[in-house]
Amino acid sequence: EIESEKIKLEEVIGIYDTRRKNEARRASEIQEFKARQAEIAEAKRRAEEEAMREAARKKAAAEKAARIEQKRAARGRYHVFFLVGGDHVDDSFDETTTCVATNGESTILLFEHADWAWTSGLPKSLRNKLNGRSRNLPKPTYVALGTEDRYYIRFANGHAQWVGPSSLTKAIKKTSTKVISSFAFGETYETYFIVFTDGWWRYDGDIPEGLVDLIVERNRRADLKQVTLGPDGEWFLEARNGRKWWGGVSDHCAKRIRRIRNRITFLDFGSDDAWYCRYA
């Protein structure tokens, strides 16, 4: 009987051990399952975060591309001109060209990729600033040319250099808190016209009568976007609302730009009836 009770007790203990082992195994399996689920959830969370980051990167890239495209369209992808060294200008120009300036003797182009090109005859002091310029230095972002070796150039850090009359230096220093949008040199050495990004402007010297009349007719409004001048009384003005006017241009220029008059984005002039027109 004692032996029988012992066997029963051993059976009970065996059943209990089996149950305990089964429960431990189930608990372990549940723990492993939860750990796997946590890993899956973490992997999913990381994948979702990466997907969100990738989407944000693509959105930012698309927005940047759209802004670049908008700027390129606004600048104009096409041009027509009458220039010395025109073949070189035509070969160099593309939609990445950010700025073009001519004085008739030479033409210079700046590009999005912080590069530049020019034809022979560039003012010596300007050529020396650009020729062999270190890639570590701020790149030029805007340039304007005039006859008599006058020029104005601005770099990516906001620093600018120029050659012109003493009155010009005084004017630039007096308006140093403003950012220049466009710069033009006129018929005489003392003549210049500056437009600022807020629409205000300042000029001095022998400004063409037609341009002065237009400014007066428009009540001297501070809504200009750009003004260019030429050495023989040529001028071009664009207001911030997109309207454009020009005058004093040669018959050749007038005929060539007539058919694109509503698409012009920039018009510049140089000596010997040289001119350059960019259009959309």
XYZ file of C-alpha atoms in Angstrom:
280
model
C 0.000 0.000 0.000
C 2.848 2.342 0.853
C 4.480 1.431 -2.415
C 1.234 2.147 -4.208
C 0.933 5.565 -2.564
C 4.515 6.274 -3.495
C 3.819 5.470 -7.139
C 0.744 7.720 -7.084
C 2.792 10.522 -5.535
C 5.462 10.118 -8.153
C 2.798 10.241 -10.852
C 1.381 13.428 -9.356
C 4.856 14.936 -9.132
C 5.518 13.874 -12.744
C 2.277 15.438 -13.906
C 3.126 18.615 -11.979
C 6.657 18.698 -13.444
C 5.301 18.153 -16.941
C 2.709 20.884 -16.411
C 5.367 23.234 -15.005
C 7.683 22.529 -17.926
C 4.826 23.036 -20.381
C 3.885 26.309 -18.713
C 7.539 27.438 -18.734
C 7.823 26.493 -22.400
C 4.616 28.368 -23.207
C 5.842 31.374 -21.239
C 9.127 31.215 -23.118
C 7.297 30.886 -26.426
C 5.076 33.837 -25.505
C 8.170 35.842 -24.561
C 9.861 34.932 -27.827
C 6.686 35.776 -29.733
C 6.444 39.166 -28.017
C 10.130 39.794 -28.699
C 9.650 38.909 -32.365
C 6.585 41.139 -32.534
C 8.554 43.949 -30.904
C 11.365 43.441 -33.422
C 8.856 43.441 -36.272
C 7.209 46.586 -34.884
C 10.590 48.275 -34.464
C 11.635 47.277 -37.977
C 8.321 48.565 -39.293
C 8.739 51.827 -37.354
C 12.254 52.277 -38.703
C 11.076 51.460 -42.220
C 8.238 53.983 -41.904
C 10.614 56.630 -40.557
C 13.057 55.948 -43.390
C 10.197 56.080 -45.872
C 9.118 59.416 -44.394
C 12.681 60.718 -44.568
C 13.000 59.520 -48.146
C 9.669 61.124 -49.013
C 10.831 64.351 -47.374
C 14.120 64.179 -49.308
C 12.259 63.588 -52.570
C 9.839 66.409 -51.800
C 12.696 68.766 -50.963
C 14.543 67.713 -54.122
C 11.393 68.179 -56.198
C 10.756 71.595 -54.651
C 14.379 72.587 -55.265
C 14.157 71.374 -58.859
C 10.892 73.307 -59.282
C 12.506 76.470 -57.911
C 15.484 76.039 -60.245
C 13.128 75.410 -63.152
C 11.116 78.492 -62.240
C 14.259 80.632 -62.094
C 15.477 79.252 -65.412
C 12.149 79.979 -67.050
C 12.099 83.493 -65.573
C 15.639 84.194 -66.797
C 14.825 82.939 -70.292
C 16.254 79.954 -72.134
C 16.877 81.707 -75.432
C 18.879 84.643 -76.669
C 19.513 86.754 -79.736
C 22.320 89.264 -80.110
C 24.703 91.308 -82.188
C 28.073 90.952 -80.489
C 31.779 90.685 -81.052
C 32.670 87.077 -80.197
C 29.044 86.044 -80.609
C 29.940 82.445 -81.543
C 31.696 81.966 -78.198
C 28.728 83.498 -76.371
C 26.348 81.177 -78.206
C 28.481 78.108 -77.466
C 28.768 79.013 -73.764
C 25.142 79.960 -73.140
C 22.631 77.440 -71.794
C 19.723 77.336 -69.339
C 22.143 77.329 -66.393
C 23.408 80.796 -67.357
C 22.434 83.105 -64.489
C 23.836 86.412 -65.701
C 25.031 87.952 -68.966
C 26.634 91.377 -69.414
C 28.190 93.132 -72.380
C 29.878 96.425 -73.143
C 30.275 95.715 -76.858
C 33.983 95.019 -76.555
C 33.475 91.919 -74.414
C 30.700 89.746 -72.999
C 30.743 87.751 -69.766
C 28.455 84.924 -68.630
C 27.956 83.467 -65.126
C 26.465 80.032 -64.426
C 24.571 78.123 -61.739
C 27.508 75.785 -61.135
C 29.632 78.739 -59.984
C 31.551 78.967 -63.231
C 31.991 81.755 -65.748
C 33.064 82.454 -69.316
C 33.936 85.566 -71.286
C 35.038 86.780 -74.668
C 38.268 88.689 -75.263
C 38.392 92.358 -74.337
C 37.191 92.024 -70.745
C 38.424 94.910 -68.524
C 41.872 93.880 -67.308
C 41.218 94.391 -63.596
C 38.044 92.271 -63.815
C 39.799 89.568 -65.810
C 42.555 89.444 -63.202
C 39.959 88.913 -60.450
C 38.416 85.940 -62.249
C 41.273 84.356 -64.173
C 42.612 81.493 -62.050
C 40.335 82.387 -59.146
C 40.545 79.770 -56.395
C 37.573 77.424 -56.126
C 37.604 78.053 -52.377
C 36.781 81.734 -52.842
C 33.179 82.994 -53.114
C 31.917 82.726 -56.677
C 30.588 85.662 -58.716
C 26.788 85.879 -58.771
C 26.156 89.133 -60.650
C 28.119 91.308 -63.060
C 27.546 94.430 -65.154
C 29.854 95.961 -67.747
C 30.284 99.452 -69.129
C 32.545 101.100 -71.652
C 35.806 102.702 -70.510
C 36.631 99.579 -68.446
C 33.824 100.194 -65.970
C 32.296 97.198 -64.231
C 30.461 96.019 -61.131
C 30.726 92.465 -59.796
C 29.160 90.854 -56.723
C 30.197 87.582 -55.118
C 28.278 84.903 -53.216
C 29.315 86.339 -49.847
C 27.754 89.694 -50.736
C 31.097 91.406 -51.272
C 31.225 93.590 -54.385
C 33.919 95.354 -56.377
C 33.621 97.978 -59.087
C 35.395 100.494 -61.263
C 33.603 103.758 -61.962
C 33.344 107.410 -60.975
C 33.926 108.555 -57.404
C 30.248 109.527 -57.184
C 29.382 105.874 -57.738
C 31.530 104.754 -54.808
C 29.876 107.362 -52.600
C 26.408 106.240 -53.736
C 27.123 102.565 -53.038
C 28.511 103.319 -49.592
C 25.569 105.606 -48.812
C 23.109 102.813 -49.644
C 25.155 99.966 -48.139
C 22.128 98.636 -46.219
C 20.335 97.911 -49.510
C 20.948 94.992 -51.861
C 21.566 95.828 -55.502
C 19.273 94.087 -57.985
C 20.701 95.562 -61.205
C 23.517 97.880 -62.167
C 24.040 99.847 -65.375
C 26.731 102.107 -66.812
C 25.705 104.791 -69.269
C 26.980 106.988 -72.061
C 29.468 109.028 -70.036
C 31.946 107.805 -67.437
C 29.919 109.519 -64.698
C 26.604 107.920 -65.701
C 25.148 104.984 -63.806
C 21.777 103.599 -62.721
C 21.328 101.329 -59.689
C 18.169 99.358 -58.872
C 17.738 97.787 -55.428
C 15.845 94.621 -54.538
C 13.148 96.632 -52.732
C 12.311 98.471 -55.969
C 14.067 101.697 -55.074
C 16.649 103.131 -57.454
C 19.348 105.757 -57.756
C 21.071 107.302 -60.763
C 23.502 110.028 -61.731
C 25.020 111.462 -64.895
C 23.632 111.727 -68.408
C 20.553 109.461 -68.233
C 18.659 109.131 -71.578
C 15.777 111.580 -71.822
C 13.287 108.866 -72.735
C 14.110 106.918 -69.580
C 13.841 110.002 -67.385
C 10.491 110.879 -68.976
C 9.208 107.367 -68.283
C 10.311 107.545 -64.641
C 8.562 110.897 -64.204
C 5.466 109.632 -66.046
C 5.336 106.713 -63.598
C 5.511 109.162 -60.678
C 9.013 107.997 -59.752
C 7.586 104.797 -58.322
C 9.905 102.556 -56.326
C 8.836 99.408 -58.136
C 11.702 98.747 -60.513
C 13.247 95.350 -61.122
C 16.076 96.182 -63.496
C 17.478 98.934 -65.703
C 20.232 98.716 -68.316
C 21.929 101.505 -70.252
C 24.050 101.688 -73.378
C 26.878 103.931 -74.558
C 24.728 105.657 -77.196
C 21.548 106.512 -75.321
C 20.029 103.008 -75.279
C 18.003 101.973 -72.259
C 15.798 99.170 -70.942
C 13.555 99.185 -67.867
C 11.530 96.419 -66.236
C 9.075 97.054 -63.402
C 8.328 94.491 -60.720
C 4.906 93.823 -62.255
C 6.641 92.476 -65.364
C 6.035 95.459 -67.672
C 9.003 96.477 -69.810
C 10.024 99.521 -71.804
C 13.059 100.367 -73.925
C 14.317 103.105 -76.169
C 17.241 104.470 -78.123
C 17.975 101.064 -79.642
C 19.410 100.642 -83.142
C 17.108 99.802 -86.048
C 18.783 96.408 -86.295
C 18.054 95.645 -82.655
C 14.495 96.956 -82.879
C 13.715 94.710 -85.854
C 15.241 91.600 -84.285
C 13.427 91.904 -80.948
C 10.065 93.044 -82.322
C 8.705 89.509 -82.693
C 9.740 88.525 -79.152
C 8.884 91.810 -77.438
C 6.474 90.120 -75.013
C 8.993 87.421 -74.089
C 12.041 89.586 -73.331
C 13.609 89.062 -69.898
C 16.820 91.060 -70.315
C 18.287 93.551 -72.777
C 21.829 94.958 -72.653
C 23.859 97.226 -74.902
C 27.459 97.919 -75.903
C 29.619 99.979 -78.187
C 29.358 99.865 -82.001
C 25.632 99.063 -81.855
C 26.242 95.819 -79.976
C 23.285 94.416 -78.064
C 22.211 91.274 -76.254
C 18.635 90.095 -75.655
C 17.508 87.160 -73.516
C 13.955 85.862 -73.764
C 11.617 83.131 -72.566
